[in-house]
Amino acid sequence: MVLILGVESSCDETAAAVVADDRTILADVVLSQLEEHRPFGGIVPEIAARAHLEHVDRLVAEAMARAGLRFDQLDAVAATGGPGLIGGVMVGVMTAKAIALAANKPFLAVNHLEGHALTARLTHSIDFPYLLLLASGGHCQLLAVLGVGRYKRLGTTIDDAAGEAFDKVAKMVGLGYPGGPQVQAWAAKGDPERFALPRPMKGKPGCDFSFSGLKNAVRLLVETLPQPLSERDVADVCAAFQAAVADSVGDRTRRAVAEFTRNWPEGRHLVVAGGVAANSALRAMLEKVASAGGLTFLAPPLKLCTDNAAMIAWAGVERFRLGLTDRLDFAPRPRWPLDPDAPKARGAGVKA
Ligand code: KG4
Ligand code: ZN
């Protein structure tokens, strides 16, 4: 049996997990820094890096204790090597390298996005290729997952990430951070048809996303409403925004499903990952889009959709099995696209 320790510290979660190659998660601990960043309404990189440094040793020790293992019983140690906030990535990489060196085990630098991309193979036994929608606070991409380390990007955002748009809209209507869950809760009480909002990119060629025009449309709409907003207005704005996102992402994904099934007819699944995959309106839309396109929709459990270390340990398992270990002089990568051949996306604020 292959046993891998994974460490994740690229954003605002410090996490450690131990995963076996038979797909058992022996331990999976996550510490969210939500409270530390909440007063600022977003993530502060310096605060994040310091908090990772403060907690990572304890979380690793806790994961190892829960798994009932010593370091010398591991086969390798994996850490997120990028992309992400560089201060945090350095903390995780340094920790994993030190353990690997001390226990004389190989070190694996895992691409955080590959962690998300391969999670479906940890939770479900599915084969390559499959189509992935990765929608989080930092990313919004459609990828054909062809194998470990083999990705073809079909679409990406040309401005904001989907989760970022949820967070900004939440702020505009006076809801706290992170916005996604609150926008969803308020949308459930609202009327999605009272306000008309644009469906960015809908009907356009290709599979790219855009959310900044929609975000600005919400800002302009909110400015026309009496202040402070009534509960009814907050609910209706949230419902209209969420419906617009679901429609727009549905349209982009529909095109990606067509392109995917044309190029890789042996593919069977549409998979989601990232925190925005928690959104039930979006899930319902994706379920429809997948089945209309002849694919089965798969969503890993929520805990494994948002940032965690089990996905890093699992990507470590996949890479270790192929002999893809890394040297101890690996340098953390703030940017690390899964498909390096994909053209650079236009627009500001593009993360990958
Ligand atoms: O994957 P994640 O936990 O962290 C990274 O960004 O890597 O994703 C967090 C994002 C946040 O922007 C949050 O607002 C969004 O996912 N999110 C949601 C929901 N739950 C979390 N967006 C829409 N609906 C939700 N229910
Ligand atoms: Zn992530």
XYZ file of C-alpha atoms and ligand atoms in Angstrom:
379
model
C 0.000 0.000 0.000
C 1.197 3.523 -0.814
C 0.713 6.078 1.990
C 1.165 9.787 1.329
C 1.023 12.791 3.638
C -0.308 15.916 1.920
C -0.006 19.535 3.054
C -2.098 22.416 1.668
C -1.410 26.087 2.428
C -1.880 28.010 -0.813
C -4.847 30.145 0.219
C -6.678 30.615 3.515
C -6.910 26.999 4.661
C -4.084 25.236 6.459
C -4.612 21.518 5.937
C -2.905 18.143 6.310
C -4.124 14.702 5.264
C -2.958 11.135 4.840
C -4.324 9.157 1.886
C -3.659 5.601 0.684
C -3.562 4.396 -2.903
C -6.660 2.232 -2.287
C -8.501 5.581 -1.985
C -8.840 5.500 1.794
C -8.575 8.863 3.543
C -6.833 7.983 6.809
C -6.861 11.550 8.104
C -8.046 14.886 6.766
C -7.730 17.999 8.934
C -8.483 21.523 7.776
C -8.129 24.770 9.661
C -9.918 27.686 8.065
C -8.565 31.191 8.644
C -11.988 32.689 7.977
C -12.130 34.539 11.292
C -8.688 36.075 10.798
C -9.656 37.536 7.394
C -13.319 38.347 8.008
C -12.720 41.876 9.354
C -11.009 42.746 6.047
C -13.760 41.309 3.814
C -11.222 39.187 1.923
C -7.931 37.339 2.243
C -4.869 39.282 3.389
C -1.777 37.397 2.087
C 0.543 38.419 4.942
C -1.940 37.368 7.593
C -2.485 34.083 5.740
C 1.230 33.252 5.563
C 1.748 33.953 9.237
C -1.266 31.857 10.241
C -0.048 28.928 8.097
C 3.336 29.112 9.812
C 1.714 29.144 13.207
C -0.543 26.131 12.648
C 1.027 23.828 10.069
C 3.162 21.703 12.443
C 0.248 21.021 14.754
C -2.047 20.096 11.845
C 0.526 17.698 10.385
C 1.008 16.093 13.814
C -2.755 15.773 14.190
C -3.167 14.160 10.772
C -0.378 11.670 11.487
C -1.867 10.847 14.905
C -5.322 10.295 13.417
C -3.833 8.064 10.725
C -1.890 6.225 13.449
C 1.348 6.550 11.507
C 4.925 7.683 12.017
C 6.756 9.628 9.309
C 8.961 6.602 8.527
C 5.835 4.609 7.586
C 4.942 7.036 4.785
C 5.967 6.478 1.181
C 6.304 10.154 0.328
C 5.396 13.668 1.467
C 3.404 15.975 -0.831
C 2.703 19.697 -0.575
C 0.955 22.239 -2.761
C 3.804 23.777 -4.763
C 1.605 26.467 -6.362
C -0.274 28.281 -7.738
C -1.399 30.470 -4.848
C -0.313 33.076 -2.338
C 3.425 32.606 -2.358
C 4.021 33.144 1.376
C 1.598 30.379 2.240
C 2.879 28.007 -0.441
C 6.419 28.461 0.903
C 5.308 27.431 4.393
C 3.746 24.165 3.182
C 6.591 23.324 0.797
C 9.220 23.992 3.467
C 7.356 21.817 5.977
C 6.946 18.908 3.562
C 10.565 19.109 2.417
C 11.803 19.067 6.019
C 9.718 15.973 6.843
C 10.809 14.259 3.619
C 14.456 14.996 4.350
C 14.269 13.893 7.984
C 12.365 10.672 7.185
C 14.371 10.026 4.027
C 11.244 9.901 1.835
C 10.588 11.410 -1.589
C 9.031 14.878 -1.815
C 6.204 15.667 -4.225
C 5.294 19.199 -5.323
C 1.635 19.130 -6.312
C -0.126 21.692 -8.474
C -3.095 22.870 -6.371
C -5.314 22.809 -9.476
C -4.266 19.229 -10.206
C -5.345 18.416 -6.651
C -8.837 19.743 -7.450
C -8.795 18.082 -10.880
C -7.963 14.570 -9.609
C -10.280 14.606 -6.565
C -13.013 12.849 -8.553
C -10.680 9.837 -8.890
C -10.283 9.731 -5.106
C -14.018 9.833 -4.426
C -15.258 7.849 -7.445
C -13.379 5.259 -9.445
C -13.460 6.997 -12.813
C -11.069 6.762 -15.742
C -9.487 9.465 -17.849
C -10.539 11.399 -19.823
C -13.226 13.506 -18.158
C -14.441 17.082 -18.370
C -13.836 19.293 -15.334
C -15.393 22.587 -14.300
C -13.166 24.122 -11.652
C -14.925 27.083 -10.051
C -13.457 28.582 -6.893
C -12.584 31.936 -5.379
C -9.449 32.134 -7.532
C -10.253 30.100 -10.641
C -12.928 29.417 -13.205
C -11.836 26.956 -15.868
C -13.137 24.145 -18.031
C -10.508 21.457 -18.573
C -10.332 18.147 -20.368
C -8.522 15.943 -17.843
C -6.605 13.485 -20.024
C -4.237 11.972 -17.471
C -1.948 12.845 -14.581
C -0.157 16.014 -15.670
C -2.113 16.075 -18.955
C -4.739 18.784 -19.316
C -6.340 20.634 -22.179
C -7.934 23.914 -21.170
C -11.186 24.487 -23.051
C -12.141 27.719 -21.331
C -11.143 30.113 -18.569
C -12.326 33.413 -17.149
C -11.178 36.533 -18.922
C -11.645 38.616 -15.759
C -12.955 37.531 -12.334
C -13.342 34.029 -10.943
C -16.892 32.846 -10.229
C -16.402 32.714 -6.449
C -14.872 36.174 -6.506
C -18.040 37.485 -8.194
C -20.209 35.863 -5.512
C -18.021 37.438 -2.821
C -18.155 40.908 -4.396
C -21.914 40.836 -4.946
C -22.369 39.743 -1.331
C -20.389 42.773 -0.217
C -22.479 45.113 -2.418
C -25.717 44.001 -0.801
C -24.225 44.090 2.697
C -23.624 40.369 3.272
C -20.418 39.115 4.896
C -17.403 37.185 3.615
C -17.293 34.594 2.103
C -20.252 35.581 0.008
C -21.158 32.426 -1.877
C -23.028 30.575 0.856
C -24.875 33.754 1.955
C -25.862 34.758 -1.571
C -27.222 31.253 -2.065
C -29.197 31.389 1.196
C -30.718 34.806 0.349
C -31.370 33.794 -3.268
C -33.532 30.936 -2.003
C -35.943 33.552 -0.592
C -35.873 35.813 -3.644
C -37.496 36.189 -7.044
C -34.907 35.591 -9.810
C -37.119 37.346 -12.395
C -37.789 40.708 -10.759
C -34.493 42.176 -12.010
C -33.052 41.503 -15.460
C -29.284 40.930 -15.436
C -26.960 40.130 -18.369
C -25.804 36.565 -19.109
C -22.101 37.171 -19.791
C -20.645 35.358 -22.818
C -23.890 33.490 -23.454
C -24.023 32.349 -27.080
C -20.453 33.479 -27.806
C -18.026 31.074 -29.480
C -15.567 29.196 -27.280
C -15.976 28.306 -23.623
C -14.470 31.308 -21.799
C -16.168 32.950 -18.838
C -16.571 36.545 -17.776
C -18.089 37.859 -14.569
C -16.978 41.458 -14.240
C -19.737 42.889 -16.488
C -22.337 41.034 -14.456
C -20.773 42.288 -11.243
C -20.947 45.871 -12.537
C -24.559 45.386 -13.634
C -25.369 44.327 -10.067
C -23.557 47.404 -8.732
C -25.589 49.711 -10.992
C -28.815 47.925 -10.086
C -28.115 48.220 -6.358
C -27.467 51.963 -6.780
C -30.983 52.427 -8.179
C -32.596 50.816 -5.119
C -33.568 52.665 -1.916
C -30.804 52.498 0.743
C -30.378 50.665 2.994
C -31.675 47.736 0.947
C -34.795 46.021 2.178
C -34.614 42.302 2.867
C -36.827 41.736 -0.144
C -34.421 43.665 -2.387
C -31.376 41.779 -1.068
C -33.098 38.459 -1.708
C -34.224 39.445 -5.222
C -30.786 40.809 -6.206
C -29.121 37.609 -4.943
C -31.643 35.449 -6.800
C -31.189 37.403 -10.041
C -27.390 37.267 -9.775
C -27.284 33.558 -8.974
C -29.622 32.775 -11.876
C -27.409 34.813 -14.229
C -24.278 32.955 -13.079
C -25.969 29.565 -13.424
C -27.218 30.475 -16.918
C -23.878 31.783 -18.052
C -21.846 28.898 -16.609
C -24.440 26.478 -18.004
C -24.045 27.944 -21.490
C -20.224 27.802 -21.363
C -20.270 24.248 -19.996
C -22.764 23.130 -22.657
C -20.281 24.241 -25.310
C -17.421 22.543 -23.488
C -19.398 19.281 -23.245
C -19.921 19.378 -27.024
C -16.238 20.040 -27.673
C -15.159 17.399 -25.168
C -17.408 14.629 -26.485
C -16.375 15.460 -30.055
C -12.643 15.208 -29.297
C -12.730 12.521 -26.602
C -15.796 10.363 -27.346
C -14.629 7.754 -24.816
C -15.114 10.308 -21.963
C -18.084 9.654 -19.698
C -18.166 12.291 -16.957
C -18.607 15.978 -16.199
C -16.968 16.672 -12.842
C -17.053 19.821 -10.678
C -14.549 21.055 -8.127
C -13.918 24.238 -6.159
C -16.011 26.036 -3.560
C -18.570 27.366 -6.063
C -19.480 23.729 -6.787
C -21.362 23.977 -3.470
C -23.981 26.142 -5.170
C -27.151 24.131 -5.614
C -28.577 26.251 -8.466
C -25.334 25.744 -10.357
C -25.309 22.027 -9.618
C -28.865 21.659 -10.913
C -27.878 23.462 -14.110
C -24.756 21.318 -14.588
C -26.703 18.133 -13.998
C -29.046 19.156 -16.857
C -26.201 20.183 -19.162
C -24.309 16.923 -18.534
C -27.244 14.647 -19.202
C -28.300 16.593 -22.309
C -24.751 16.112 -23.618
C -24.615 12.400 -22.777
C -22.290 12.704 -19.778
C -22.783 11.687 -16.156
C -22.489 14.534 -13.659
C -20.207 13.914 -10.692
C -19.650 16.181 -7.708
C -17.270 15.140 -4.934
C -18.585 15.747 -1.398
C -18.434 19.414 -0.471
C -15.594 18.994 1.974
C -13.422 17.723 -0.874
C -14.600 20.406 -3.341
C -13.270 23.265 -1.212
C -9.568 23.523 -0.369
C -8.260 20.533 1.556
C -5.127 18.416 1.860
C -6.685 15.046 0.963
C -6.726 16.200 -2.656
C -3.027 17.095 -2.427
C -2.166 13.740 -0.841
C -4.231 11.955 -3.523
C -2.566 13.851 -6.386
C 0.650 12.827 -4.615
C -0.456 9.175 -4.789
C -1.191 9.499 -8.509
C 2.174 11.126 -9.185
C 4.137 8.774 -6.904
C 2.705 5.744 -8.737
C 4.129 7.194 -11.959
C 7.499 7.956 -10.374
C 6.932 11.715 -10.681
C 8.725 12.789 -7.497
C 10.425 16.176 -7.120
C 13.814 17.336 -5.917
C 14.281 19.189 -2.664
C 15.372 22.284 -4.579
C 11.857 22.676 -6.061
C 10.935 26.380 -6.001
C 7.312 27.321 -5.135
C 5.385 28.613 -8.149
C 2.931 31.513 -7.646
C 1.625 30.809 -11.171
C 1.392 27.286 -12.510
C -1.147 26.663 -15.302
C -2.344 23.093 -15.806
C -2.251 23.530 -19.571
C 0.881 25.548 -20.350
C 0.023 25.534 -24.076
C -3.291 27.351 -23.571
C -3.223 30.952 -24.805
C -3.019 33.646 -22.126
C -6.501 34.815 -21.232
C -7.303 38.484 -21.749
C -8.463 40.823 -19.054
C -7.486 41.992 -15.622
C -7.225 39.873 -12.530
C -6.635 36.637 -14.430
C -5.235 34.026 -12.093
C -4.270 31.239 -14.512
O -12.400 26.360 -3.447
P -12.596 27.375 -2.367
O -12.964 26.886 -0.988
O -11.315 28.258 -2.178
C -10.574 28.735 -3.252
O -10.939 29.823 -3.743
O -9.621 28.033 -3.662
O -13.713 28.395 -2.919
C -14.145 29.496 -2.171
C -15.141 30.257 -2.999
C -15.556 31.572 -2.360
O -15.467 32.582 -3.335
C -16.996 31.309 -1.941
O -17.800 32.475 -1.934
C -17.446 30.324 -2.977
O -16.328 29.476 -3.188
N -18.604 29.537 -2.521
C -19.823 29.573 -3.104
C -20.669 28.761 -2.312
N -19.928 28.247 -1.295
C -18.663 28.742 -1.433
N -20.254 30.219 -4.189
C -21.546 30.061 -4.518
N -22.431 29.320 -3.823
C -22.043 28.655 -2.729
N -22.920 27.923 -2.027
Zn -8.620 25.663 -4.439
